[in-house]
XYZ file of C-alpha atoms in Angstrom:
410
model
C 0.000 0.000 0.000
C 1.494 3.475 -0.939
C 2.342 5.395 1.493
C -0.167 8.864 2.468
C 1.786 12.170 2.653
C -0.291 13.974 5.967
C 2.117 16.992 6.171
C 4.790 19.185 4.807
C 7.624 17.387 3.747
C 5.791 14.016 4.681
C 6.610 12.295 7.975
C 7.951 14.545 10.692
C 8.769 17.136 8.086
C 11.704 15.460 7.325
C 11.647 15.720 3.110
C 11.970 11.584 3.525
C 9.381 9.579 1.080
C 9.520 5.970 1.450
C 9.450 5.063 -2.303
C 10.672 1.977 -4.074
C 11.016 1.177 -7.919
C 11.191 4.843 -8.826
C 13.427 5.511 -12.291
C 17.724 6.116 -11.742
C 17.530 8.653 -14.524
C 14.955 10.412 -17.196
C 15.208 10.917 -20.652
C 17.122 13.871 -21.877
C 14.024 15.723 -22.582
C 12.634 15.413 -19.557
C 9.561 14.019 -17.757
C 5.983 14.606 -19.260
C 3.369 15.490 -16.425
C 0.413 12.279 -16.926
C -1.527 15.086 -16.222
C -1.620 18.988 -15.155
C -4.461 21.334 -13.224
C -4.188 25.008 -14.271
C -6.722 26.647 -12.218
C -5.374 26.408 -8.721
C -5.034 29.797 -7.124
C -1.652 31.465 -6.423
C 0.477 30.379 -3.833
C 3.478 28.277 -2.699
C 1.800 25.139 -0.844
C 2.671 21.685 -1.530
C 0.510 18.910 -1.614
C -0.513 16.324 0.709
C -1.813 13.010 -0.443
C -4.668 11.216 1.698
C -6.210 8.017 0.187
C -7.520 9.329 -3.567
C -7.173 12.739 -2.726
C -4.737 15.706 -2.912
C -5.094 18.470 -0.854
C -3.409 21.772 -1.903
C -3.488 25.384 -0.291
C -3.977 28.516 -2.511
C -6.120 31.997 -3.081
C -9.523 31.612 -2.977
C -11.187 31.977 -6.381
C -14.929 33.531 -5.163
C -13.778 35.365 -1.630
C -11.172 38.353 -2.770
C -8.094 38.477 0.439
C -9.039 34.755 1.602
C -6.709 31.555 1.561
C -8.469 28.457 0.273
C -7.848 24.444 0.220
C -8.716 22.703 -3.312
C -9.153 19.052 -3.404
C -8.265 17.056 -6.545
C -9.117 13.403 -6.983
C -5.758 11.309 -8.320
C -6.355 12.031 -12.010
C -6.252 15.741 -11.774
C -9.811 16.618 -11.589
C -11.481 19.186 -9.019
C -13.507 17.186 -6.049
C -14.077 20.471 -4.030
C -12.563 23.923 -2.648
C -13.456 25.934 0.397
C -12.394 29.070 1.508
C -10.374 28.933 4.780
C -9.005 31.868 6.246
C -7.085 35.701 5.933
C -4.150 35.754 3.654
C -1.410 37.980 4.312
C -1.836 41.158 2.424
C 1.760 42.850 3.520
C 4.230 41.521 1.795
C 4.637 37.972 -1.052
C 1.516 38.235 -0.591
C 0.125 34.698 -1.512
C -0.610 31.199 0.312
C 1.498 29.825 2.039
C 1.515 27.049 4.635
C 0.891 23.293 3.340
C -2.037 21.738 4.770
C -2.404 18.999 7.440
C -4.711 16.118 7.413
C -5.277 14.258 10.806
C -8.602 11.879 11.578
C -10.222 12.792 8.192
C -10.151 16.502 8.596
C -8.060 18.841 7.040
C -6.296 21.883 8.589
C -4.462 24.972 7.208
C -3.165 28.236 9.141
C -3.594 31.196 6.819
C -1.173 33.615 6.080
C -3.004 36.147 8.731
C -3.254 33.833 11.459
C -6.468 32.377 11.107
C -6.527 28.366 12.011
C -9.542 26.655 9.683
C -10.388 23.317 10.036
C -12.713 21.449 7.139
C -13.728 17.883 7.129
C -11.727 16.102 4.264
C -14.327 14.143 2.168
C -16.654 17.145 1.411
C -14.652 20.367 2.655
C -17.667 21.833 4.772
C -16.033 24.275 7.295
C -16.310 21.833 11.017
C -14.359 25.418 12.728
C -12.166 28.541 12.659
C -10.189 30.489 15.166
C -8.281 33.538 14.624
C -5.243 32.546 16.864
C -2.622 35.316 15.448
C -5.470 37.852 16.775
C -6.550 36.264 20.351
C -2.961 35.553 21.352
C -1.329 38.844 19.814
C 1.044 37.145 17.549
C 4.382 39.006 16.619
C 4.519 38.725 13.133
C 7.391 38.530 10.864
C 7.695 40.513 7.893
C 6.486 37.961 5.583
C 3.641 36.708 7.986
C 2.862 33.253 9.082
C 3.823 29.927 6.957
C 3.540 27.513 9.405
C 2.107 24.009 8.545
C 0.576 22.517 11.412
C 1.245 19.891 13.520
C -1.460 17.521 14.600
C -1.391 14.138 16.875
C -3.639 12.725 19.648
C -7.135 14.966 18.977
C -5.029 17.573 19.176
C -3.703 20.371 16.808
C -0.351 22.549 17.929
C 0.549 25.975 16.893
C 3.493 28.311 17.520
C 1.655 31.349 18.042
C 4.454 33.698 19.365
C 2.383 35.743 21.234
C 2.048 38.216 23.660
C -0.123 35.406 26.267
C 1.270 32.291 24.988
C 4.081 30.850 22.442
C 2.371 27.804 21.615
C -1.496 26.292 22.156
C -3.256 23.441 21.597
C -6.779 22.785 20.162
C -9.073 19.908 20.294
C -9.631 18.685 17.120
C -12.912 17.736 17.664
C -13.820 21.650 18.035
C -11.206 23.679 18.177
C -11.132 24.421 21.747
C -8.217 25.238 23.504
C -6.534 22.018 24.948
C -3.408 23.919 26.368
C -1.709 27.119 26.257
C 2.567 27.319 26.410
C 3.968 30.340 28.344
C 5.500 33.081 26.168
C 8.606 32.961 25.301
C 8.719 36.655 24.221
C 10.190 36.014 20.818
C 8.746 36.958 17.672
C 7.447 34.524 14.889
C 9.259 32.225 11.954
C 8.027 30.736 9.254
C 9.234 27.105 10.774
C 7.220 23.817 10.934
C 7.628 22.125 14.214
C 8.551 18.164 14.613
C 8.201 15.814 16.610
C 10.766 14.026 19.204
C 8.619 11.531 21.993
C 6.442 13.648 23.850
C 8.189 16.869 22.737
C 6.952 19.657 20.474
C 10.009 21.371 19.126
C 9.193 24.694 17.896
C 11.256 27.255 16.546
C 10.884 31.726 16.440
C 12.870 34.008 15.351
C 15.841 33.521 17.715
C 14.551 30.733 20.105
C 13.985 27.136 19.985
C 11.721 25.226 22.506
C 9.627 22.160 23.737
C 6.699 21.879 24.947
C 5.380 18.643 26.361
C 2.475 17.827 23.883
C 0.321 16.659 26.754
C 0.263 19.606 29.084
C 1.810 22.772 27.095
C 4.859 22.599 29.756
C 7.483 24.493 28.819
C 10.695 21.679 29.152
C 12.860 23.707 27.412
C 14.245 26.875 25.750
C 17.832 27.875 24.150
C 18.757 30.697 22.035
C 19.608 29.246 18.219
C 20.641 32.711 17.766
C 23.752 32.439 20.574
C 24.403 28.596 19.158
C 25.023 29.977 15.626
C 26.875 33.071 16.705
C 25.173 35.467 14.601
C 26.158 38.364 16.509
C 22.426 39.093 17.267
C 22.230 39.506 13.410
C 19.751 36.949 12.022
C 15.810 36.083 13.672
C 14.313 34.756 9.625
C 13.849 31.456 9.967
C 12.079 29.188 7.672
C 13.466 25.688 7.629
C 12.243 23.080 9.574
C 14.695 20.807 12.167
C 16.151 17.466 11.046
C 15.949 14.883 13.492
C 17.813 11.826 13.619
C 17.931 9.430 17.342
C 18.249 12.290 19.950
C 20.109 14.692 17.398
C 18.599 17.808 16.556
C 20.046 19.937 13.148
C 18.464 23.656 12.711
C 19.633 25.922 10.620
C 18.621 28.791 8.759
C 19.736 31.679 5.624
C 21.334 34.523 5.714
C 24.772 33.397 6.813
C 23.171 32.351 10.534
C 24.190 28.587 9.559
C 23.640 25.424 10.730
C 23.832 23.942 14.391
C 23.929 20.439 15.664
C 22.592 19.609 19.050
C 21.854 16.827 21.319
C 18.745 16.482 23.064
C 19.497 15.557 26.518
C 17.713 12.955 28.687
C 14.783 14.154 30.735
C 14.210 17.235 28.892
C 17.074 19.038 30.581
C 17.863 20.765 27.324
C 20.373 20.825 24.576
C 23.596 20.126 24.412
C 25.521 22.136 21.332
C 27.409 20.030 19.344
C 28.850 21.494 16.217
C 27.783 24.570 14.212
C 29.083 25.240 10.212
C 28.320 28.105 8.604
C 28.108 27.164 5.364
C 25.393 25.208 5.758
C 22.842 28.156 5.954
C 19.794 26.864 3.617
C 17.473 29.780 3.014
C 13.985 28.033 2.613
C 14.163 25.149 0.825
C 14.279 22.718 3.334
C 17.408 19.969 3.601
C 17.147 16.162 4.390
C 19.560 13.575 5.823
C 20.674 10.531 3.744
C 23.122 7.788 4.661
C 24.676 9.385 7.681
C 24.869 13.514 5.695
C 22.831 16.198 5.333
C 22.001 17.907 2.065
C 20.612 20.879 1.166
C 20.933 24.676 -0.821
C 23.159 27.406 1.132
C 21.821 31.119 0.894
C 25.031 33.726 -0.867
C 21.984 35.890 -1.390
C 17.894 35.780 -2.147
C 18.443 35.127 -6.036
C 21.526 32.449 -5.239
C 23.410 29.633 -3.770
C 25.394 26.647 -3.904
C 24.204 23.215 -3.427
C 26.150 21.732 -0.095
C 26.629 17.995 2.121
C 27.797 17.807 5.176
C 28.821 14.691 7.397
C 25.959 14.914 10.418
C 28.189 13.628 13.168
C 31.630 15.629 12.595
C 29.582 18.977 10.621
C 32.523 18.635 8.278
C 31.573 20.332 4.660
C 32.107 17.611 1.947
C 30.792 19.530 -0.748
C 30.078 23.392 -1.530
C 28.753 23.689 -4.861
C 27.481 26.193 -7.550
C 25.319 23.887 -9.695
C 26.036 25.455 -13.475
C 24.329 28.931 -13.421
C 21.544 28.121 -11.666
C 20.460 28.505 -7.934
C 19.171 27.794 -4.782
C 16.306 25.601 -4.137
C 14.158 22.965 -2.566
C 15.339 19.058 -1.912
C 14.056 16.116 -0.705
C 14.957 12.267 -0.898
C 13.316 9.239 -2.024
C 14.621 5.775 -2.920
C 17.848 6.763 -2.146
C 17.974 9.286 -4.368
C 18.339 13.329 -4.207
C 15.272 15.461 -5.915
C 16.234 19.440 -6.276
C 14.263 21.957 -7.364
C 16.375 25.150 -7.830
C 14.159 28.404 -8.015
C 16.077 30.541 -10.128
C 15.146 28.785 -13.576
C 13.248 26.496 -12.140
C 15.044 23.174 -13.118
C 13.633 19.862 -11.517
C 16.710 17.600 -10.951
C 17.349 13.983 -10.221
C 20.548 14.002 -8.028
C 23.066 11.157 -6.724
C 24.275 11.322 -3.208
C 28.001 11.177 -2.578
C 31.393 13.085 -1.999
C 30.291 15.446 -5.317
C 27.563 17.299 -6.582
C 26.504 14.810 -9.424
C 23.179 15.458 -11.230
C 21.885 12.536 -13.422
C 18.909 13.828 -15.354
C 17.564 17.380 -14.971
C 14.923 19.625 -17.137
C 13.099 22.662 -16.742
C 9.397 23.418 -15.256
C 8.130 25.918 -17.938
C 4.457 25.913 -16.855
C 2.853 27.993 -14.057
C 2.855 31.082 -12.561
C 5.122 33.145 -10.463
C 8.743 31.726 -8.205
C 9.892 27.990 -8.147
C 9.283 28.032 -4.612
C 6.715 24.911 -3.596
C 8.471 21.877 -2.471
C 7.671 18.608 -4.814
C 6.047 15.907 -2.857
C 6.130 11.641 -4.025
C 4.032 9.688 -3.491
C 2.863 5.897 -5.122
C 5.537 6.263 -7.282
C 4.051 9.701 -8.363
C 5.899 13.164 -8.086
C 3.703 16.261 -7.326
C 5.032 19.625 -8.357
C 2.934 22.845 -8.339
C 4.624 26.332 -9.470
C 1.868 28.872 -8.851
C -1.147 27.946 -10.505
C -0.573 25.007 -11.819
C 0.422 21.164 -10.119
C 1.706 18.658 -12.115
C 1.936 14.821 -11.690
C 4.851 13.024 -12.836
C 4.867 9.084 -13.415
C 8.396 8.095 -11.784
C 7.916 4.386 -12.328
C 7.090 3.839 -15.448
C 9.672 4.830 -18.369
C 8.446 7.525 -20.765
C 7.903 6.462 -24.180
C 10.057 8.129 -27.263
C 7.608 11.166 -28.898
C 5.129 10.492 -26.047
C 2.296 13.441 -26.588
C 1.854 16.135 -24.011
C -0.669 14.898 -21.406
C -4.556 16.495 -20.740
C -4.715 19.514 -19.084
C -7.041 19.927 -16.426
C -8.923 23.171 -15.606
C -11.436 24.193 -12.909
């Protein structure tokens, strides 16, 4: 049975999709989408994949300054789409956070700060809560872009408010399970994970747990101090890798990347190694065989592509890749999958002491930056560049003069 795809980046965030079969290279032309929907809405959101259903985030098409979810069956066509919540009208301004699916409902955070829960099979609206409002959330500049994090009948979100950092909702209605002290920081753009019983959040210069049961606050450390930014720094968009009791954050803008240890009986963390050149900006990074891999930030149109060993922090590689830039990974089948944002070339990419790309080609369609981050799934790659998500066949090898696939519209 193929494997679902509940969250951002698939299970704990971590950009890991438990494929098998998929192809070791693609014709020099490139892959042909089996099929393509052009009417989504702007926005950056990936996909999540729940049964026979996709579930992506993007502007509402009736309700002008709203975020809305669309639901596509697996052949591309349009099941249902309900508005959800505020978008952020400041700056980029566009959806942004991937939707969650837990106990067949589906829930979103809007740009603004409005939580929206809708039940999956028919998208009716079950309940709403303007969180960024009740709690007096500190925004950043670029708003909120959290995907949330939901386990238990509950649903978590880092708030970063003035009365609480971090709350908890039933998911049966949205009521407040818990509330987390403030930690007096102001919000990131950061997806929180996982690690037992702890919720590790990050804001702008702080990371924390709280214990998913109570809202306890077990523990709280500057990231800004472990990266020795100078106080410089506080935009953080990339969510923690997690591997045993090890803990890897990092974020752009030459703050770089730090390696912790999560000690025993949530006393804390213990710093292990930091390297600034591993500084990804907001494409995410994911750890294969025993490395971590990712796209460093030189500046917001650039960067090189980078591995580093996760237990010594040693760089392996730092790597321009041609003229292109920065971008988006994750792994699957032991295999590397970038998607750099200045062109906006999809790559298939073997892991190993070099920066060795085996088949790449260009996304022409869509609107707007390279910014979404592909998802797999059944064997099936899910790409979306504005208004338009593609689904690429990764199992089956393309035919020579194979004709371009049906186009979906709303």
């Amino acid at each position: 049975q193929a494997e679902d795809v509940h969250r951002f980046r698939g299970v704990n965030s971590q950009g890991k999709y438990q494929e098998t079969g998929l192809l070791t290279s693609w014709p020099a032309e490139g892959l042909t989408p089996k099929w393509q929907y052009t009417g989504l809405g702007e926005g950056w959101s990936g996909v999540i994949k729940v049964g026979r259903q996709l579930f992506v985030n993007c502007l509402s098409a009736s309700d002008a300054g709203q975020e809305s979810v669309l639901c596509l069956d697996l052949q591309g066509k349009k099941v249902w789409q309900t508005s959800t919540g505020i978008q952020w009208a400041k700056s980029h301004t566009s959806a942004r956070a991937t939707p969650t699916y837990s106990d067949g409902k589906i829930l979103v955070y809007s740009g603004g700060g409005e939580l929206c829960c809708l039940d999956a099979k028919d998208g009716r609206l079950l309940w709403k809560t303007e969180l960024a409002k009740k709690y007096g959330t500190a925004f950043g500049s670029w708003g909120l872009a959290e995907s949330v994090v939901a386990q238990d009948g509950k649903v978590f979100v880092t708030v970063a408010g003035k009365t609480a950092s971090a709350v908890a909702l039933k998911l049966s209605d949205g009521s407040v399970a818990w509330e987390a002290a403030p930690t007096r920081d102001r919000g990131a753009y950061v997806t929180p994970v996982l690690y037992e019983k702890q919720l590790i959040m990050m804001t702008a210069k702080t990371v924390f747990a709280a214990d998913i049961d109570s809202g306890k606050i077990l523990w709280q450390e500057s990231y800004a101090n472990a990266a020795e930014t100078g106080g410089k720094g506080g935009i953080n968009c990339i969510t923690p890798l997690l591997k045993g009791r090890q803990l890897f954050l990092a974020a752009g803008y030459n703050q770089g990347g730090v390696m912790f240890e999560i000690l025993p009986n949530a006393k804390g963390l213990k710093k292990l190694w930091l390297n600034k050149d591993l500084d990804p900006h907001h494409g995410g990074m994911v750890e294969l065989n025993g490395r971590i891999y990712a796209s460093n930030w030189l500046n917001n149109s650039i960067g090189n592509w980078i591995c580093v060993d996760w237990n010594s922090g040693k760089t392996i590689y730092d790597t321009p890749w041609e003229k292109l830039g920065k971008g988006s990974i994750i792994t699957a089948d032991g295999m590397l999958y970038f998607y750099e944002e200045k062109r906006g070339t999809l790559a298939l990419v073997k892991p190993g002491n070099e920066l060795t790309i085996v088949s790449s080609f260009p996304i022409t369609y869509g609107t707007r930056e390279h910014w979404s981050h592909p998802v797999i799934s059944d064997g099936v790659l899910y790409l979306r560049r504005g208004t338009t998500l593609s689904a690429f066949d990764l199992r089956t090898k393309p035919s020579t003069g194979k004709k371009a696939s049906q186009d979906r519209r709303r």
